[in-house]
Amino acid sequence: MGDDNGSNPWARRRRFPLVAALFFAILIAGPFPFSPGIADTSRGTAFEGEGRHAGQVAWQGEVVAVLDGDSLKVRHGSETIEIRVYGIDAPEKGQPWGDKARSLAQSLAAGRRVTVHPRVTDTYGRLVAGVTLTDGSDWAGTMLSRGLAWQHLRYSRERELGLLEVEARSQRLGLWSDPLPTPPWVWKHRRHD
């Protein structure tokens, strides 16, 4: 009965995770302006990237392989380019939730045309890029909203991505159904120790 006025301590405890998640979203958004979204980053103009992909505009290609939840190979003309999806870090092969993340990514993109929005070249020589799916949705946003990736805060501060992760966390979707899911960067570090 005390639920309605907030005096019930159990009701307050149930609200805490949602409040904490919203606080986290605001915190990560920080002073960064509201981004136009990964799918629109190139706006049809050359991007100010680094490495061999500098100066490229968005292009389309066919997905020939989905390596995991955040990596794929796309055929562009006669070249096959390995792409690391910008903004997210998905569970790795062999890691809990890794197979589910890869399976979702395959169902979204395998054998389909995508639009690639080049950003930079990573230390492994892969193109880091936003990827727009055939239906116009964003690969990173879809993985986050289904609870099968973390926003990669080291490289991405887009508010939309942070909010999608917070929403998936609050609904306990995908990997967020585990009490303490292990992020890929921690999982990889533990495997090397």
mmCIF file of C-alpha atoms in Angstrom:
data_model
loop_
_atom_site.group_PDB
_atom_site.id
_atom_site.type_symbol
_atom_site.label_atom_id
_atom_site.label_comp_id
_atom_site.label_asym_id
_atom_site.label_seq_id
_atom_site.Cartn_x
_atom_site.Cartn_y
_atom_site.Cartn_z
ATOM 1 C CA MET A 1 0.000 0.000 0.000
ATOM 2 C CA GLY A 2 2.871 2.331 0.686
ATOM 3 C CA ASP A 3 4.095 1.735 -2.910
ATOM 4 C CA ASP A 4 2.216 4.710 -4.339
ATOM 5 C CA ASN A 5 3.912 7.369 -2.215
ATOM 6 C CA GLY A 6 7.389 5.831 -2.391
ATOM 7 C CA SER A 7 7.561 4.932 1.288
ATOM 8 C CA ASN A 8 7.985 1.213 0.625
ATOM 9 C CA PRO A 9 11.737 0.455 0.897
ATOM 10 C CA TRP A 10 11.406 -2.547 -1.471
ATOM 11 C CA ALA A 11 9.870 -0.371 -4.177
ATOM 12 C CA ARG A 12 12.769 2.071 -3.838
ATOM 13 C CA ARG A 13 15.254 -0.794 -4.176
ATOM 14 C CA ARG A 14 13.572 -1.991 -7.376
ATOM 15 C CA ARG A 15 13.852 1.503 -8.862
ATOM 16 C CA PHE A 16 17.545 1.876 -8.012
ATOM 17 C CA PRO A 17 18.923 -0.033 -11.062
ATOM 18 C CA LEU A 18 16.855 2.101 -13.448
ATOM 19 C CA VAL A 19 17.871 5.341 -11.759
ATOM 20 C CA ALA A 20 21.517 4.228 -11.739
ATOM 21 C CA ALA A 21 21.322 3.328 -15.435
ATOM 22 C CA LEU A 22 19.832 6.712 -16.322
ATOM 23 C CA PHE A 23 22.516 8.466 -14.279
ATOM 24 C CA PHE A 24 25.162 6.432 -16.156
ATOM 25 C CA ALA A 25 23.658 7.504 -19.495
ATOM 26 C CA ILE A 26 23.773 11.158 -18.530
ATOM 27 C CA LEU A 27 27.302 10.770 -17.195
ATOM 28 C CA ILE A 28 28.664 9.210 -20.388
ATOM 29 C CA ALA A 29 26.884 11.786 -22.521
ATOM 30 C CA GLY A 30 28.827 14.483 -20.668
ATOM 31 C CA PRO A 31 29.683 17.575 -22.638
ATOM 32 C CA PHE A 32 29.528 15.752 -25.968
ATOM 33 C CA PRO A 33 26.951 17.222 -28.337
ATOM 34 C CA PHE A 34 24.040 15.104 -29.475
ATOM 35 C CA SER A 35 25.506 13.162 -32.354
ATOM 36 C CA PRO A 36 23.653 12.847 -35.660
ATOM 37 C CA GLY A 37 24.168 9.076 -35.430
ATOM 38 C CA ILE A 38 26.665 6.654 -36.828
ATOM 39 C CA ALA A 39 24.669 5.950 -39.960
ATOM 40 C CA ASP A 40 24.839 9.642 -40.903
ATOM 41 C CA THR A 41 28.433 10.431 -39.965
ATOM 42 C CA SER A 42 29.809 10.735 -43.473
ATOM 43 C CA ARG A 43 26.893 12.842 -44.801
ATOM 44 C CA GLY A 44 28.150 11.990 -48.292
ATOM 45 C CA THR A 45 31.424 13.841 -47.814
ATOM 46 C CA ALA A 46 34.955 12.646 -47.266
ATOM 47 C CA PHE A 47 35.655 11.857 -43.632
ATOM 48 C CA GLU A 48 38.643 13.129 -41.713
ATOM 49 C CA GLY A 49 39.977 9.669 -40.904
ATOM 50 C CA GLU A 50 43.399 8.149 -40.576
ATOM 51 C CA GLY A 51 45.255 5.429 -42.438
ATOM 52 C CA ARG A 52 44.556 3.971 -45.855
ATOM 53 C CA HIS A 53 40.813 4.686 -45.607
ATOM 54 C CA ALA A 54 41.221 8.440 -45.074
ATOM 55 C CA GLY A 55 39.173 10.546 -47.439
ATOM 56 C CA GLN A 56 36.669 7.816 -48.358
ATOM 57 C CA VAL A 57 32.963 8.494 -48.621
ATOM 58 C CA ALA A 58 30.268 6.029 -47.613
ATOM 59 C CA TRP A 59 30.021 3.059 -49.951
ATOM 60 C CA GLN A 60 27.913 -0.070 -50.376
ATOM 61 C CA GLY A 61 28.995 -3.669 -50.500
ATOM 62 C CA GLU A 62 27.882 -7.237 -49.886
ATOM 63 C CA VAL A 63 28.578 -8.893 -46.537
ATOM 64 C CA VAL A 64 30.551 -12.048 -47.352
ATOM 65 C CA ALA A 65 31.335 -13.052 -43.747
ATOM 66 C CA VAL A 66 30.203 -12.177 -40.247
ATOM 67 C CA LEU A 67 33.149 -12.888 -37.963
ATOM 68 C CA ASP A 68 31.452 -11.972 -34.686
ATOM 69 C CA GLY A 69 29.065 -9.367 -33.298
ATOM 70 C CA ASP A 70 31.303 -6.447 -34.235
ATOM 71 C CA SER A 71 33.434 -7.673 -37.158
ATOM 72 C CA LEU A 72 32.577 -8.550 -40.733
ATOM 73 C CA LYS A 73 33.986 -8.803 -44.238
ATOM 74 C CA VAL A 74 32.396 -6.816 -47.041
ATOM 75 C CA ARG A 75 32.996 -7.152 -50.779
ATOM 76 C CA HIS A 76 33.535 -3.757 -52.354
ATOM 77 C CA GLY A 77 34.195 -4.084 -56.064
ATOM 78 C CA SER A 78 36.929 -6.691 -56.448
ATOM 79 C CA GLU A 79 38.226 -6.179 -52.898
ATOM 80 C CA THR A 80 37.088 -7.851 -49.663
ATOM 81 C CA ILE A 81 37.525 -5.506 -46.714
ATOM 82 C CA GLU A 82 37.539 -6.528 -43.055
ATOM 83 C CA ILE A 83 35.513 -4.099 -40.984
ATOM 84 C CA ARG A 84 35.385 -3.469 -37.255
ATOM 85 C CA VAL A 85 31.984 -1.954 -36.438
ATOM 86 C CA TYR A 86 32.395 1.499 -34.932
ATOM 87 C CA GLY A 87 31.021 2.231 -31.483
ATOM 88 C CA ILE A 88 30.562 -1.219 -29.962
ATOM 89 C CA ASP A 89 32.436 -4.147 -28.492
ATOM 90 C CA ALA A 90 30.542 -7.445 -28.705
ATOM 91 C CA PRO A 91 31.338 -10.669 -26.825
ATOM 92 C CA GLU A 92 34.116 -12.689 -28.440
ATOM 93 C CA LYS A 93 33.991 -16.206 -29.870
ATOM 94 C CA GLY A 94 34.206 -18.599 -26.927
ATOM 95 C CA GLN A 95 32.998 -15.950 -24.482
ATOM 96 C CA PRO A 96 29.529 -16.175 -22.910
ATOM 97 C CA TRP A 97 27.039 -14.520 -25.287
ATOM 98 C CA GLY A 98 29.589 -14.546 -28.128
ATOM 99 C CA ASP A 99 27.645 -17.114 -30.173
ATOM 100 C CA LYS A 100 24.362 -15.249 -29.675
ATOM 101 C CA ALA A 101 25.956 -11.945 -30.721
ATOM 102 C CA ARG A 102 27.410 -13.534 -33.859
ATOM 103 C CA SER A 103 24.125 -15.272 -34.629
ATOM 104 C CA LEU A 104 22.187 -12.001 -34.428
ATOM 105 C CA ALA A 105 24.762 -10.246 -36.603
ATOM 106 C CA GLN A 106 24.538 -13.040 -39.191
ATOM 107 C CA SER A 107 20.745 -12.854 -39.255
ATOM 108 C CA LEU A 108 20.936 -9.095 -39.816
ATOM 109 C CA ALA A 109 23.589 -8.913 -42.495
ATOM 110 C CA ALA A 110 25.011 -12.156 -43.915
ATOM 111 C CA GLY A 111 24.813 -12.072 -47.715
ATOM 112 C CA ARG A 112 23.099 -8.673 -47.718
ATOM 113 C CA ARG A 113 24.146 -5.256 -48.981
ATOM 114 C CA VAL A 114 25.180 -2.747 -46.351
ATOM 115 C CA THR A 115 26.359 0.834 -46.412
ATOM 116 C CA VAL A 116 29.781 1.360 -44.866
ATOM 117 C CA HIS A 117 30.671 4.729 -43.307
ATOM 118 C CA PRO A 118 34.504 4.756 -42.958
ATOM 119 C CA ARG A 119 36.031 6.283 -39.815
ATOM 120 C CA VAL A 120 39.640 5.178 -39.267
ATOM 121 C CA THR A 121 41.988 2.232 -39.678
ATOM 122 C CA ASP A 122 42.671 0.354 -36.442
ATOM 123 C CA THR A 123 46.004 -1.033 -35.250
ATOM 124 C CA TYR A 124 45.203 -4.371 -36.942
ATOM 125 C CA GLY A 125 44.705 -2.716 -40.337
ATOM 126 C CA ARG A 126 40.922 -3.105 -40.265
ATOM 127 C CA LEU A 127 38.578 -0.389 -41.387
ATOM 128 C CA VAL A 128 36.602 0.919 -38.417
ATOM 129 C CA ALA A 129 33.251 2.019 -39.779
ATOM 130 C CA GLY A 130 29.623 2.609 -39.046
ATOM 131 C CA VAL A 131 27.472 0.052 -40.853
ATOM 132 C CA THR A 132 23.926 0.709 -42.031
ATOM 133 C CA LEU A 133 21.844 -2.402 -42.654
ATOM 134 C CA THR A 134 19.552 -2.981 -45.639
ATOM 135 C CA ASP A 135 16.483 -1.812 -43.685
ATOM 136 C CA GLY A 136 18.228 1.463 -42.787
ATOM 137 C CA SER A 137 18.963 0.504 -39.183
ATOM 138 C CA ASP A 138 22.380 0.840 -37.611
ATOM 139 C CA TRP A 139 24.388 -2.340 -36.863
ATOM 140 C CA ALA A 140 25.861 -0.965 -33.626
ATOM 141 C CA GLY A 141 22.514 0.361 -32.429
ATOM 142 C CA THR A 142 20.796 -2.946 -33.128
ATOM 143 C CA MET A 143 23.413 -4.962 -31.234
ATOM 144 C CA LEU A 144 23.211 -2.579 -28.268
ATOM 145 C CA SER A 145 19.415 -2.469 -28.186
ATOM 146 C CA ARG A 146 19.252 -6.277 -28.137
ATOM 147 C CA GLY A 147 21.722 -6.420 -25.247
ATOM 148 C CA LEU A 148 24.476 -8.132 -27.233
ATOM 149 C CA ALA A 149 27.227 -5.512 -27.090
ATOM 150 C CA TRP A 150 28.761 -2.797 -24.949
ATOM 151 C CA GLN A 151 29.234 0.737 -26.168
ATOM 152 C CA HIS A 152 32.974 1.013 -26.803
ATOM 153 C CA LEU A 153 33.532 4.072 -24.601
ATOM 154 C CA ARG A 154 37.237 4.214 -25.328
ATOM 155 C CA TYR A 155 36.433 5.211 -28.904
ATOM 156 C CA SER A 156 32.770 6.204 -28.979
ATOM 157 C CA ARG A 157 30.822 8.747 -26.965
ATOM 158 C CA GLU A 158 27.680 8.941 -29.109
ATOM 159 C CA ARG A 159 24.756 9.664 -26.830
ATOM 160 C CA GLU A 160 22.331 7.486 -28.829
ATOM 161 C CA LEU A 161 24.518 4.415 -28.385
ATOM 162 C CA GLY A 162 24.859 5.035 -24.658
ATOM 163 C CA LEU A 163 21.106 5.360 -24.271
ATOM 164 C CA LEU A 164 20.509 2.119 -26.183
ATOM 165 C CA GLU A 165 22.895 0.275 -23.864
ATOM 166 C CA VAL A 166 21.249 1.793 -20.784
ATOM 167 C CA GLU A 167 17.806 0.747 -22.018
ATOM 168 C CA ALA A 168 18.951 -2.835 -22.695
ATOM 169 C CA ARG A 169 20.558 -2.951 -19.242
ATOM 170 C CA SER A 170 17.408 -1.687 -17.529
ATOM 171 C CA GLN A 171 15.316 -4.330 -19.336
ATOM 172 C CA ARG A 172 17.941 -7.029 -18.645
ATOM 173 C CA LEU A 173 18.116 -7.981 -22.310
ATOM 174 C CA GLY A 174 20.707 -10.375 -23.694
ATOM 175 C CA LEU A 175 23.964 -10.356 -21.771
ATOM 176 C CA TRP A 176 22.427 -7.940 -19.249
ATOM 177 C CA SER A 177 20.318 -10.842 -17.950
ATOM 178 C CA ASP A 178 23.553 -12.015 -16.297
ATOM 179 C CA PRO A 179 24.218 -10.295 -12.960
ATOM 180 C CA LEU A 180 27.802 -9.358 -13.909
ATOM 181 C CA PRO A 181 28.545 -9.912 -17.598
ATOM 182 C CA THR A 182 32.231 -9.793 -18.475
ATOM 183 C CA PRO A 183 33.139 -7.169 -21.089
ATOM 184 C CA PRO A 184 35.223 -8.477 -24.026
ATOM 185 C CA TRP A 185 38.270 -6.365 -23.132
ATOM 186 C CA VAL A 186 38.323 -7.887 -19.621
ATOM 187 C CA TRP A 187 37.688 -11.398 -20.955
ATOM 188 C CA LYS A 188 40.586 -11.094 -23.450
ATOM 189 C CA HIS A 189 42.905 -9.730 -20.767
ATOM 190 C CA ARG A 190 42.087 -12.638 -18.413
ATOM 191 C CA ARG A 191 42.770 -15.173 -21.183
ATOM 192 C CA HIS A 192 46.241 -13.729 -21.768
ATOM 193 C CA ASP A 193 47.194 -13.847 -18.081
#
